[in-house]
Short mmCIF file of N, CA, C and O in Angstrom, two decimals:
data_model
loop_
_atom_site.label_atom_id
_atom_site.label_comp_id
_atom_site.label_asym_id
_atom_site.label_seq_id
_atom_site.Cartn_x
_atom_site.Cartn_y
_atom_site.Cartn_z
N ASP A 433 14.49 -11.26 -0.67
CA ASP A 433 14.08 -10.26 -1.76
C ASP A 433 15.10 -9.50 -2.31
O ASP A 433 15.67 -8.75 -1.17
N ASP A 434 15.71 -9.28 -3.31
CA ASP A 434 16.66 -8.38 -3.55
C ASP A 434 16.07 -7.12 -4.17
O ASP A 434 16.91 -6.04 -4.73
N LYS A 435 14.68 -6.84 -4.29
CA LYS A 435 14.22 -5.55 -5.01
C LYS A 435 14.62 -4.29 -3.87
O LYS A 435 14.35 -4.80 -2.47
N PRO A 436 14.58 -2.95 -4.34
CA PRO A 436 14.79 -2.19 -3.30
C PRO A 436 13.60 -1.27 -2.75
O PRO A 436 13.42 -0.21 -2.22
N TYR A 437 12.27 -2.06 -3.11
CA TYR A 437 11.30 -1.51 -2.60
C TYR A 437 10.18 -2.80 -1.78
O TYR A 437 10.54 -3.91 -2.34
N ARG A 438 9.17 -2.06 -1.30
CA ARG A 438 8.26 -3.23 -0.86
C ARG A 438 7.16 -2.39 -1.02
O ARG A 438 6.73 -1.14 -1.29
N ARG A 439 6.00 -3.49 -0.96
CA ARG A 439 4.47 -2.90 -1.51
C ARG A 439 3.74 -2.12 -0.07
O ARG A 439 4.37 -3.01 1.22
N LYS A 440 3.15 -1.08 -0.16
CA LYS A 440 2.71 -0.46 0.90
C LYS A 440 1.14 -0.48 0.94
O LYS A 440 0.50 -0.57 1.67
N VAL A 441 0.57 -0.11 -0.32
CA VAL A 441 -0.88 -0.02 -0.51
C VAL A 441 -1.02 -1.01 -1.67
O VAL A 441 -0.61 -1.08 -2.81
N SER A 442 -2.20 -1.70 -1.21
CA SER A 442 -2.82 -2.88 -2.57
C SER A 442 -3.88 -2.15 -2.92
O SER A 442 -4.77 -1.70 -2.20
N LEU A 443 -3.91 -2.65 -4.43
CA LEU A 443 -5.27 -2.14 -4.98
C LEU A 443 -5.66 -3.24 -5.84
O LEU A 443 -5.22 -3.59 -6.95
N LEU A 444 -6.97 -3.16 -5.94
CA LEU A 444 -7.85 -4.18 -6.55
C LEU A 444 -9.27 -3.55 -7.06
O LEU A 444 -9.94 -2.93 -6.26
N LEU A 445 -9.34 -3.70 -8.16
CA LEU A 445 -10.68 -3.38 -9.00
C LEU A 445 -11.20 -4.50 -9.54
O LEU A 445 -10.55 -4.71 -10.79
N TYR A 446 -12.48 -4.90 -9.15
CA TYR A 446 -13.05 -6.37 -9.63
C TYR A 446 -13.77 -5.59 -10.99
O TYR A 446 -14.34 -4.38 -11.00
N LEU A 447 -13.64 -6.25 -12.09
CA LEU A 447 -14.25 -6.25 -13.31
C LEU A 447 -15.29 -7.51 -13.46
O LEU A 447 -15.33 -7.80 -14.65
N ASN A 448 -15.47 -8.43 -12.78
CA ASN A 448 -16.45 -9.03 -13.01
C ASN A 448 -17.82 -8.81 -13.57
O ASN A 448 -18.23 -7.58 -12.86
N LYS A 449 -18.77 -9.50 -14.20
CA LYS A 449 -20.11 -9.26 -14.49
C LYS A 449 -20.93 -9.36 -13.43
O LYS A 449 -20.54 -9.93 -12.18
N ASP A 450 -21.88 -8.41 -13.47
CA ASP A 450 -22.92 -8.60 -12.74
C ASP A 450 -23.56 -9.77 -12.15
O ASP A 450 -23.75 -10.84 -12.84
N GLY A 451 -23.95 -10.15 -10.94
CA GLY A 451 -24.59 -11.27 -10.26
C GLY A 451 -23.51 -12.24 -9.65
O GLY A 451 -23.80 -12.99 -9.55
N TRP A 452 -22.11 -11.56 -9.48
CA TRP A 452 -20.99 -12.46 -8.40
C TRP A 452 -21.79 -12.66 -6.99
O TRP A 452 -22.29 -11.56 -6.64
N SER A 453 -21.50 -14.07 -6.40
CA SER A 453 -22.09 -14.04 -5.30
C SER A 453 -21.00 -14.74 -4.97
O SER A 453 -19.97 -15.36 -5.20
N ALA A 454 -21.00 -14.76 -3.32
CA ALA A 454 -20.13 -15.77 -2.53
C ALA A 454 -19.97 -16.86 -2.98
O ALA A 454 -18.91 -17.52 -2.57
N ASP A 455 -21.21 -17.73 -3.24
CA ASP A 455 -21.16 -18.82 -4.21
C ASP A 455 -20.26 -19.16 -4.99
O ASP A 455 -19.65 -20.27 -5.46
N ASP A 456 -19.92 -18.17 -5.80
CA ASP A 456 -19.11 -18.33 -6.91
C ASP A 456 -17.62 -18.24 -6.64
O ASP A 456 -16.71 -18.57 -7.43
N GLY A 457 -17.29 -17.76 -5.14
CA GLY A 457 -15.41 -17.76 -4.95
C GLY A 457 -14.97 -16.50 -5.25
O GLY A 457 -15.79 -15.92 -5.31
N GLY A 458 -13.60 -16.87 -5.33
CA GLY A 458 -13.06 -15.70 -5.30
C GLY A 458 -12.50 -14.67 -4.11
O GLY A 458 -12.49 -13.32 -4.68
N ILE A 459 -13.04 -14.79 -3.28
CA ILE A 459 -13.63 -13.95 -2.09
C ILE A 459 -12.14 -13.51 -1.72
O ILE A 459 -11.11 -14.33 -1.33
N LEU A 460 -11.85 -12.43 -1.42
CA LEU A 460 -10.80 -11.68 -0.67
C LEU A 460 -10.65 -11.73 0.69
O LEU A 460 -11.72 -10.81 1.37
N ARG A 461 -10.09 -12.69 1.44
CA ARG A 461 -9.91 -12.90 2.80
C ARG A 461 -8.88 -11.84 3.53
O ARG A 461 -7.97 -12.25 3.40
N ALA A 462 -9.08 -10.71 4.31
CA ALA A 462 -8.54 -10.10 4.86
C ALA A 462 -8.47 -10.37 6.53
O ALA A 462 -9.51 -10.23 7.07
N TYR A 463 -7.34 -10.48 6.88
CA TYR A 463 -7.05 -10.53 8.26
C TYR A 463 -6.32 -9.31 9.03
O TYR A 463 -5.07 -8.93 9.02
N VAL A 464 -7.15 -8.56 9.78
CA VAL A 464 -7.20 -7.06 10.06
C VAL A 464 -6.61 -6.97 11.73
O VAL A 464 -7.55 -7.69 12.17
N ARG A 465 -5.48 -6.87 11.85
CA ARG A 465 -4.84 -6.91 13.25
C ARG A 465 -5.61 -5.57 14.08
O ARG A 465 -5.13 -4.54 13.80
N PRO A 466 -6.33 -5.77 14.95
CA PRO A 466 -6.72 -4.41 15.85
C PRO A 466 -5.69 -4.00 16.35
O PRO A 466 -4.67 -4.78 16.81
N LYS A 467 -5.23 -2.71 16.66
CA LYS A 467 -4.47 -1.98 17.16
C LYS A 467 -4.79 -2.03 18.69
O LYS A 467 -5.62 -1.09 18.92
N ARG A 468 -4.52 -2.84 19.53
CA ARG A 468 -4.69 -2.64 20.79
C ARG A 468 -3.52 -2.67 21.60
O ARG A 468 -2.81 -3.59 21.60
N LYS A 469 -3.65 -2.08 22.85
CA LYS A 469 -2.60 -2.15 23.94
C LYS A 469 -2.51 -3.21 24.44
O LYS A 469 -1.36 -3.76 25.30
N SER A 470 -3.75 -3.98 24.83
CA SER A 470 -3.60 -5.22 25.73
C SER A 470 -2.76 -6.16 25.22
O SER A 470 -3.00 -7.62 26.17
N GLY A 471 -2.37 -6.19 23.99
CA GLY A 471 -1.52 -7.28 23.18
C GLY A 471 -2.50 -8.28 23.01
O GLY A 471 -2.05 -9.50 22.49
N ASP A 472 -3.64 -8.31 22.60
CA ASP A 472 -4.79 -9.49 22.23
C ASP A 472 -4.31 -9.65 20.93
O ASP A 472 -4.47 -8.90 20.06
N ALA A 473 -4.11 -11.17 20.90
CA ALA A 473 -3.52 -11.45 19.37
C ALA A 473 -4.76 -11.84 18.33
O ALA A 473 -4.59 -11.95 17.21
N CYS A 474 -5.96 -11.45 18.75
CA CYS A 474 -6.97 -12.14 17.67
C CYS A 474 -7.22 -11.09 16.37
O CYS A 474 -6.95 -9.72 16.73
N ASN A 475 -7.44 -11.66 15.33
CA ASN A 475 -7.69 -10.92 14.36
C ASN A 475 -9.31 -10.69 13.83
O ASN A 475 -10.02 -11.69 14.23
N ASN A 476 -9.26 -9.53 13.37
CA ASN A 476 -10.72 -9.69 12.74
C ASN A 476 -10.56 -9.90 11.05
O ASN A 476 -9.94 -9.52 10.42
N VAL A 477 -11.46 -10.95 10.67
CA VAL A 477 -11.60 -11.20 9.58
C VAL A 477 -12.55 -10.70 8.64
O VAL A 477 -13.80 -10.50 9.08
N HIS A 478 -12.15 -10.12 7.45
CA HIS A 478 -13.06 -9.43 6.58
C HIS A 478 -13.18 -10.49 5.04
O HIS A 478 -12.28 -10.35 4.47
N ASP A 479 -14.09 -10.83 5.07
CA ASP A 479 -14.31 -11.24 3.25
C ASP A 479 -15.03 -10.20 2.50
O ASP A 479 -16.20 -9.79 2.74
N ILE A 480 -14.59 -10.20 1.31
CA ILE A 480 -14.75 -9.52 0.45
C ILE A 480 -15.33 -10.00 -0.81
O ILE A 480 -14.32 -10.48 -1.55
N VAL A 481 -16.36 -9.83 -1.12
CA VAL A 481 -16.93 -10.46 -2.56
C VAL A 481 -16.87 -9.81 -3.51
O VAL A 481 -16.53 -8.65 -3.67
N PRO A 482 -15.98 -10.26 -4.82
CA PRO A 482 -15.34 -9.74 -5.76
C PRO A 482 -16.46 -9.47 -6.73
O PRO A 482 -16.70 -9.63 -8.47
N GLU A 483 -17.39 -8.50 -6.41
CA GLU A 483 -18.44 -8.02 -7.34
C GLU A 483 -17.99 -6.93 -8.24
O GLU A 483 -16.97 -5.87 -7.73
N GLY A 484 -18.46 -6.99 -9.28
CA GLY A 484 -18.09 -5.77 -10.40
C GLY A 484 -17.92 -4.42 -10.14
O GLY A 484 -19.25 -4.16 -9.40
N GLY A 485 -17.01 -3.86 -9.80
CA GLY A 485 -17.01 -2.26 -9.71
C GLY A 485 -16.59 -1.75 -8.42
O GLY A 485 -16.10 -1.16 -8.07
N LYS A 486 -16.50 -2.90 -7.76
CA LYS A 486 -15.82 -2.71 -6.38
C LYS A 486 -14.48 -2.35 -5.93
O LYS A 486 -13.73 -3.26 -6.99
N LEU A 487 -14.04 -1.42 -5.90
CA LEU A 487 -12.48 -0.89 -5.52
C LEU A 487 -12.17 -1.43 -4.12
O LEU A 487 -12.95 -0.71 -3.19
N VAL A 488 -11.02 -2.29 -4.07
CA VAL A 488 -10.33 -2.18 -2.51
C VAL A 488 -8.95 -1.55 -2.41
O VAL A 488 -8.14 -1.96 -3.33
N LEU A 489 -8.89 -1.18 -1.35
CA LEU A 489 -7.37 -0.54 -0.97
C LEU A 489 -7.07 -0.83 0.14
O LEU A 489 -8.08 -1.03 1.31
N PHE A 490 -5.89 -1.34 0.60
CA PHE A 490 -5.51 -1.75 2.21
C PHE A 490 -3.93 -1.82 2.28
O PHE A 490 -3.43 -1.91 0.97
N ASP A 491 -3.46 -1.30 3.35
CA ASP A 491 -2.42 -1.24 3.70
C ASP A 491 -1.69 -2.94 3.79
O ASP A 491 -1.77 -3.55 4.73
N SER A 492 -0.79 -2.93 2.84
CA SER A 492 -0.20 -4.00 2.73
C SER A 492 0.83 -4.34 3.55
O SER A 492 1.02 -5.61 3.78
N THR A 493 1.24 -3.75 4.29
CA THR A 493 2.23 -4.09 5.42
C THR A 493 1.66 -4.48 6.45
O THR A 493 2.47 -4.90 7.34
N SER A 494 0.36 -4.45 6.87
CA SER A 494 -0.18 -4.41 8.12
C SER A 494 -1.37 -5.53 7.92
O SER A 494 -1.96 -5.84 9.05
N VAL A 495 -1.61 -5.61 6.64
CA VAL A 495 -3.05 -6.67 6.38
C VAL A 495 -2.80 -7.93 5.81
O VAL A 495 -2.59 -7.70 4.73
N GLU A 496 -2.92 -9.22 6.51
CA GLU A 496 -2.59 -10.14 5.44
C GLU A 496 -3.53 -10.70 4.53
O GLU A 496 -4.91 -10.19 5.52
N HIS A 497 -3.66 -11.16 3.76
CA HIS A 497 -4.77 -11.57 2.79
C HIS A 497 -4.60 -12.80 2.42
O HIS A 497 -3.59 -13.11 2.30
N GLU A 498 -5.78 -13.26 1.47
CA GLU A 498 -5.72 -14.35 0.81
C GLU A 498 -6.76 -14.33 0.01
O GLU A 498 -7.91 -13.63 0.24
N VAL A 499 -6.54 -15.07 -1.32
CA VAL A 499 -8.09 -15.03 -2.34
C VAL A 499 -8.51 -16.63 -2.08
O VAL A 499 -7.51 -17.62 -2.34
N LEU A 500 -9.62 -16.66 -1.85
CA LEU A 500 -10.08 -18.03 -1.39
C LEU A 500 -10.64 -18.64 -3.19
O LEU A 500 -10.67 -18.24 -4.01
N PRO A 501 -10.28 -20.05 -3.38
CA PRO A 501 -10.78 -20.54 -4.38
C PRO A 501 -12.12 -20.06 -5.31
O PRO A 501 -12.92 -19.69 -4.69
N THR A 502 -11.70 -20.15 -6.63
CA THR A 502 -12.96 -19.43 -7.41
C THR A 502 -13.66 -20.55 -8.12
O THR A 502 -12.83 -21.53 -8.62
N CYS A 503 -14.96 -20.48 -8.51
CA CYS A 503 -15.73 -21.20 -9.25
C CYS A 503 -16.15 -21.18 -10.76
O CYS A 503 -16.42 -21.90 -11.49
N LYS A 504 -15.68 -19.89 -11.02
CA LYS A 504 -15.50 -19.56 -12.06
C LYS A 504 -14.73 -18.14 -12.45
O LYS A 504 -13.99 -17.99 -11.73
N GLU A 505 -14.68 -17.83 -13.59
CA GLU A 505 -13.71 -16.76 -14.18
C GLU A 505 -13.77 -15.46 -13.53
O GLU A 505 -14.64 -15.07 -13.48
N ARG A 506 -12.72 -15.07 -12.83
CA ARG A 506 -12.67 -13.85 -11.93
C ARG A 506 -11.98 -12.98 -12.60
O ARG A 506 -10.78 -13.17 -13.07
N TRP A 507 -11.98 -11.65 -12.84
CA TRP A 507 -11.28 -10.58 -13.61
C TRP A 507 -11.07 -9.21 -12.66
O TRP A 507 -12.17 -8.94 -11.84
N ALA A 508 -9.88 -8.94 -12.81
CA ALA A 508 -9.50 -7.77 -11.77
C ALA A 508 -8.36 -7.04 -12.12
O ALA A 508 -7.69 -7.49 -12.94
N VAL A 509 -8.17 -5.80 -11.96
CA VAL A 509 -7.11 -4.89 -12.06
C VAL A 509 -6.75 -4.64 -10.88
O VAL A 509 -7.02 -4.73 -9.73
N VAL A 510 -5.33 -5.23 -10.68
CA VAL A 510 -4.53 -5.15 -9.60
C VAL A 510 -3.29 -4.52 -9.37
O VAL A 510 -2.82 -4.11 -10.41
N GLY A 511 -3.01 -3.59 -8.70
CA GLY A 511 -1.71 -2.78 -8.56
C GLY A 511 -1.24 -2.72 -7.05
O GLY A 511 -2.19 -3.10 -6.06
N TRP A 512 -0.12 -1.79 -6.87
CA TRP A 512 0.23 -1.54 -5.70
C TRP A 512 1.05 -0.11 -5.56
O TRP A 512 1.60 0.26 -6.65
N PHE A 513 1.13 0.34 -4.57
CA PHE A 513 1.94 1.53 -4.11
C PHE A 513 3.11 1.24 -3.76
O PHE A 513 2.91 0.13 -2.66
N LEU A 514 4.45 1.65 -3.89
CA LEU A 514 5.59 0.79 -3.25
C LEU A 514 6.11 1.85 -2.70
O LEU A 514 5.99 3.02 -2.74
N ILE A 515 7.08 1.35 -1.67
CA ILE A 515 7.84 2.19 -0.71
C ILE A 515 9.13 1.67 -0.80
O ILE A 515 9.23 0.65 -0.90
N ASP A 516 10.17 2.59 -0.51
CA ASP A 516 11.37 2.19 -0.77
C ASP A 516 11.72 1.45 0.95
O ASP A 516 11.29 1.47 1.77
N LYS A 517 12.26 0.17 0.60
CA LYS A 517 12.53 -0.93 1.71
C LYS A 517 13.29 -0.26 2.81
O LYS A 517 12.93 -0.37 3.81
N GLU A 518 13.97 0.71 2.54
CA GLU A 518 14.88 1.47 3.65
C GLU A 518 14.36 2.54 4.62
O GLU A 518 14.64 3.17 5.61
N THR A 519 12.85 2.80 3.57
CA THR A 519 12.16 4.05 4.63
C THR A 519 11.55 3.52 5.42
O THR A 519 10.75 2.81 5.92
N LYS A 520 11.73 4.50 6.59
CA LYS A 520 11.24 4.28 7.83
C LYS A 520 9.70 4.68 7.99
O LYS A 520 8.88 4.34 8.62
N SER A 521 9.56 5.89 7.64
CA SER A 521 8.54 6.54 7.53
C SER A 521 7.37 6.08 6.69
O SER A 521 7.22 5.29 5.63
N GLU A 522 6.11 5.94 7.22
CA GLU A 522 4.97 5.95 6.71
C GLU A 522 4.63 6.17 5.02
O GLU A 522 3.89 5.70 4.13
N THR A 523 5.05 7.39 5.04
CA THR A 523 4.63 8.18 3.74
C THR A 523 5.86 8.47 2.96
O THR A 523 5.70 8.68 1.88
N ALA A 524 6.94 8.72 3.60
CA ALA A 524 7.96 9.25 2.39
C ALA A 524 8.46 7.96 1.49
O ALA A 524 8.65 6.88 1.68
N GLY A 525 8.63 8.57 0.37
CA GLY A 525 9.21 7.67 -0.35
C GLY A 525 7.94 6.88 -1.37
O GLY A 525 8.81 5.92 -1.78
N VAL A 526 6.94 6.76 -0.85
CA VAL A 526 6.06 6.18 -1.89
C VAL A 526 5.96 6.70 -3.13
O VAL A 526 6.16 7.71 -3.88
N ARG A 527 6.40 5.14 -4.00
CA ARG A 527 6.33 5.40 -5.59
C ARG A 527 4.78 5.63 -6.09
O ARG A 527 4.09 4.59 -5.40
N GLY A 528 4.62 6.53 -6.93
CA GLY A 528 3.14 6.77 -7.44
C GLY A 528 2.18 7.35 -6.69
O GLY A 528 1.04 6.97 -6.95
N GLY A 529 2.62 7.53 -5.63
CA GLY A 529 1.69 8.38 -4.57
C GLY A 529 1.32 9.59 -5.03
O GLY A 529 1.10 10.39 -4.26
N GLY A 530 2.02 10.31 -5.97
CA GLY A 530 1.55 11.71 -6.24
C GLY A 530 2.54 12.62 -6.04
O GLY A 530 2.46 13.86 -6.33
N GLU A 531 3.78 12.66 -5.24
CA GLU A 531 4.57 13.53 -4.75
C GLU A 531 5.58 13.34 -6.25
O GLU A 531 6.07 12.33 -6.94
N LYS A 532 5.98 14.61 -6.40
CA LYS A 532 6.97 14.85 -7.48
C LYS A 532 8.41 14.71 -6.91
O LYS A 532 8.88 14.76 -5.56
N ARG A 533 9.11 14.07 -8.09
CA ARG A 533 10.59 13.53 -7.59
C ARG A 533 11.58 13.98 -8.57
O ARG A 533 11.14 14.43 -9.62
N SER A 534 12.79 14.09 -7.72
CA SER A 534 13.65 14.73 -8.42
C SER A 534 15.19 13.91 -8.49
O SER A 534 15.09 13.15 -7.12
N ARG A 535 15.83 14.37 -9.30
CA ARG A 535 17.38 13.46 -8.52
C ARG A 535 18.34 14.76 -8.33
O ARG A 535 18.33 15.65 -8.88
N HIS A 536 19.37 14.27 -7.37
CA HIS A 536 19.91 15.43 -6.83
C HIS A 536 21.08 14.78 -6.20
O HIS A 536 21.10 13.81 -5.31
N SER A 537 22.10 15.09 -6.55
CA SER A 537 23.74 14.11 -6.25
C SER A 537 23.33 12.70 -6.13
O SER A 537 23.92 12.35 -5.31
N GLY A 538 22.63 12.36 -7.23
CA GLY A 538 22.76 10.68 -7.50
C GLY A 538 21.79 10.35 -6.39
O GLY A 538 21.38 8.83 -6.53
N LYS A 539 21.01 10.78 -5.83
CA LYS A 539 19.65 10.54 -4.43
C LYS A 539 18.67 11.00 -4.87
O LYS A 539 18.35 12.09 -5.55
N GLU A 540 17.47 9.88 -4.69
CA GLU A 540 16.19 10.48 -5.27
C GLU A 540 15.40 11.32 -3.95
O GLU A 540 15.66 10.46 -3.09
N GLN A 541 15.03 12.18 -4.28
CA GLN A 541 14.53 12.95 -3.04
C GLN A 541 12.91 13.33 -3.31
O GLN A 541 12.79 13.76 -4.78
N THR A 542 12.12 13.36 -2.49
CA THR A 542 10.79 13.70 -2.86
C THR A 542 10.62 15.19 -2.61
O THR A 542 11.67 16.06 -1.80
N THR A 543 10.04 15.94 -2.75
CA THR A 543 9.67 17.58 -2.99
C THR A 543 9.70 17.79 -1.53
O THR A 543 10.20 18.94 -0.98
N SER A 544 9.06 17.46 -0.71
CA SER A 544 8.58 17.43 0.70
C SER A 544 9.86 17.29 1.61
O SER A 544 10.36 17.95 2.42
N SER A 545 10.64 16.14 1.22
CA SER A 545 12.26 16.00 1.82
C SER A 545 13.29 17.28 1.41
O SER A 545 13.94 17.86 2.00
N LYS A 546 13.10 17.73 0.40
CA LYS A 546 13.77 19.20 -0.40
C LYS A 546 13.32 20.10 0.48
O LYS A 546 14.29 21.01 0.92
N LYS A 547 12.05 20.53 0.99
CA LYS A 547 11.51 21.75 1.64
C LYS A 547 12.24 21.70 3.02
O LYS A 547 12.46 22.56 3.50
N LYS A 548 11.86 20.22 3.53
CA LYS A 548 12.79 20.26 5.04
C LYS A 548 13.89 20.65 5.13
O LYS A 548 14.62 21.30 5.97
N LYS A 549 14.62 20.10 4.14
CA LYS A 549 16.23 20.23 4.03
C LYS A 549 16.32 21.83 3.75
O LYS A 549 17.43 22.50 4.42
N ASN A 550 15.79 22.54 3.00
CA ASN A 550 15.90 24.01 2.70
C ASN A 550 15.38 24.66 4.01
O ASN A 550 16.46 25.55 4.35
N LYS A 551 14.54 24.07 4.79
CA LYS A 551 14.23 25.06 5.80
C LYS A 551 15.29 24.95 6.77
O LYS A 551 15.36 25.62 7.59
N ARG A 552 15.84 23.79 7.02
CA ARG A 552 16.90 23.60 8.25
C ARG A 552 18.12 24.18 7.67
O ARG A 552 18.81 25.01 8.95
N ARG A 553 18.11 24.45 6.15
CA ARG A 553 19.63 25.22 5.94
C ARG A 553 19.11 26.76 6.43
O ARG A 553 20.08 27.52 7.15
N LYS A 554 18.34 27.12 6.36
CA LYS A 554 17.85 28.90 6.35
C LYS A 554 17.81 28.85 8.04
O LYS A 554 18.48 29.80 8.34
N GLN A 555 17.68 27.77 8.77
CA GLN A 555 17.61 28.25 10.19
C GLN A 555 18.95 28.19 10.72
O GLN A 555 19.36 28.88 11.30
N ARG A 556 19.58 27.47 10.11
CA ARG A 556 21.18 27.16 10.21
C ARG A 556 21.83 28.56 10.08
O ARG A 556 22.82 29.29 10.96
N GLN A 557 21.58 29.09 8.93
CA GLN A 557 22.27 30.39 8.38
C GLN A 557 21.67 31.49 9.57
O GLN A 557 22.29 32.24 9.69
N ALA A 558 20.64 31.32 9.93
CA ALA A 558 19.67 32.48 10.53
C ALA A 558 20.43 32.83 11.88
O ALA A 558 20.54 33.48 12.57
N ASN A 559 20.79 31.27 12.43
CA ASN A 559 21.40 31.16 13.78
C ASN A 559 22.95 31.34 14.17
O ASN A 559 23.50 31.20 14.89
N GLY A 560 23.57 31.43 12.62
CA GLY A 560 24.79 31.67 12.32
C GLY A 560 25.88 30.52 12.17
O GLY A 560 26.56 30.17 12.49
#
C-alpha cells in the first residue's frame, strides 16, 4: 500500500430500521486478542448485531474483524481515524483526532509536539 497513512480507529454507526435481529445477518464479528503474558493465542470473538442507532468504535490495528453475510439491506455510516504510517506512538499524528495541526519547514506537526520541542529548547538554553 503506497498511502502515507493507516487506519487507527474504525467507526460504524448503524442506520438500520428497528427490529433488526441476528437472523437478518450483517453481524460484525470482532476477534479481540487478549493481552496476556502467557503467550496464549486464543481469541475472544464478539458478534455485534447491526441494530439501528448502535455506534461501534474499535482499534483497527489490533482488532481483526469481518462482516458476516446479510439477508436484507444493511445501512451504516463508516469512517476511520487515520495515523501516519511511520508514527510509532499510539496517539501522535492521528488525523481527525481533534489536535490542531500546522505546517512548519514543510513538515506537519501537532500542537503537542511543538510544545515538547519548545520545552526542550528552553531547557537547553537554561542549561547553557
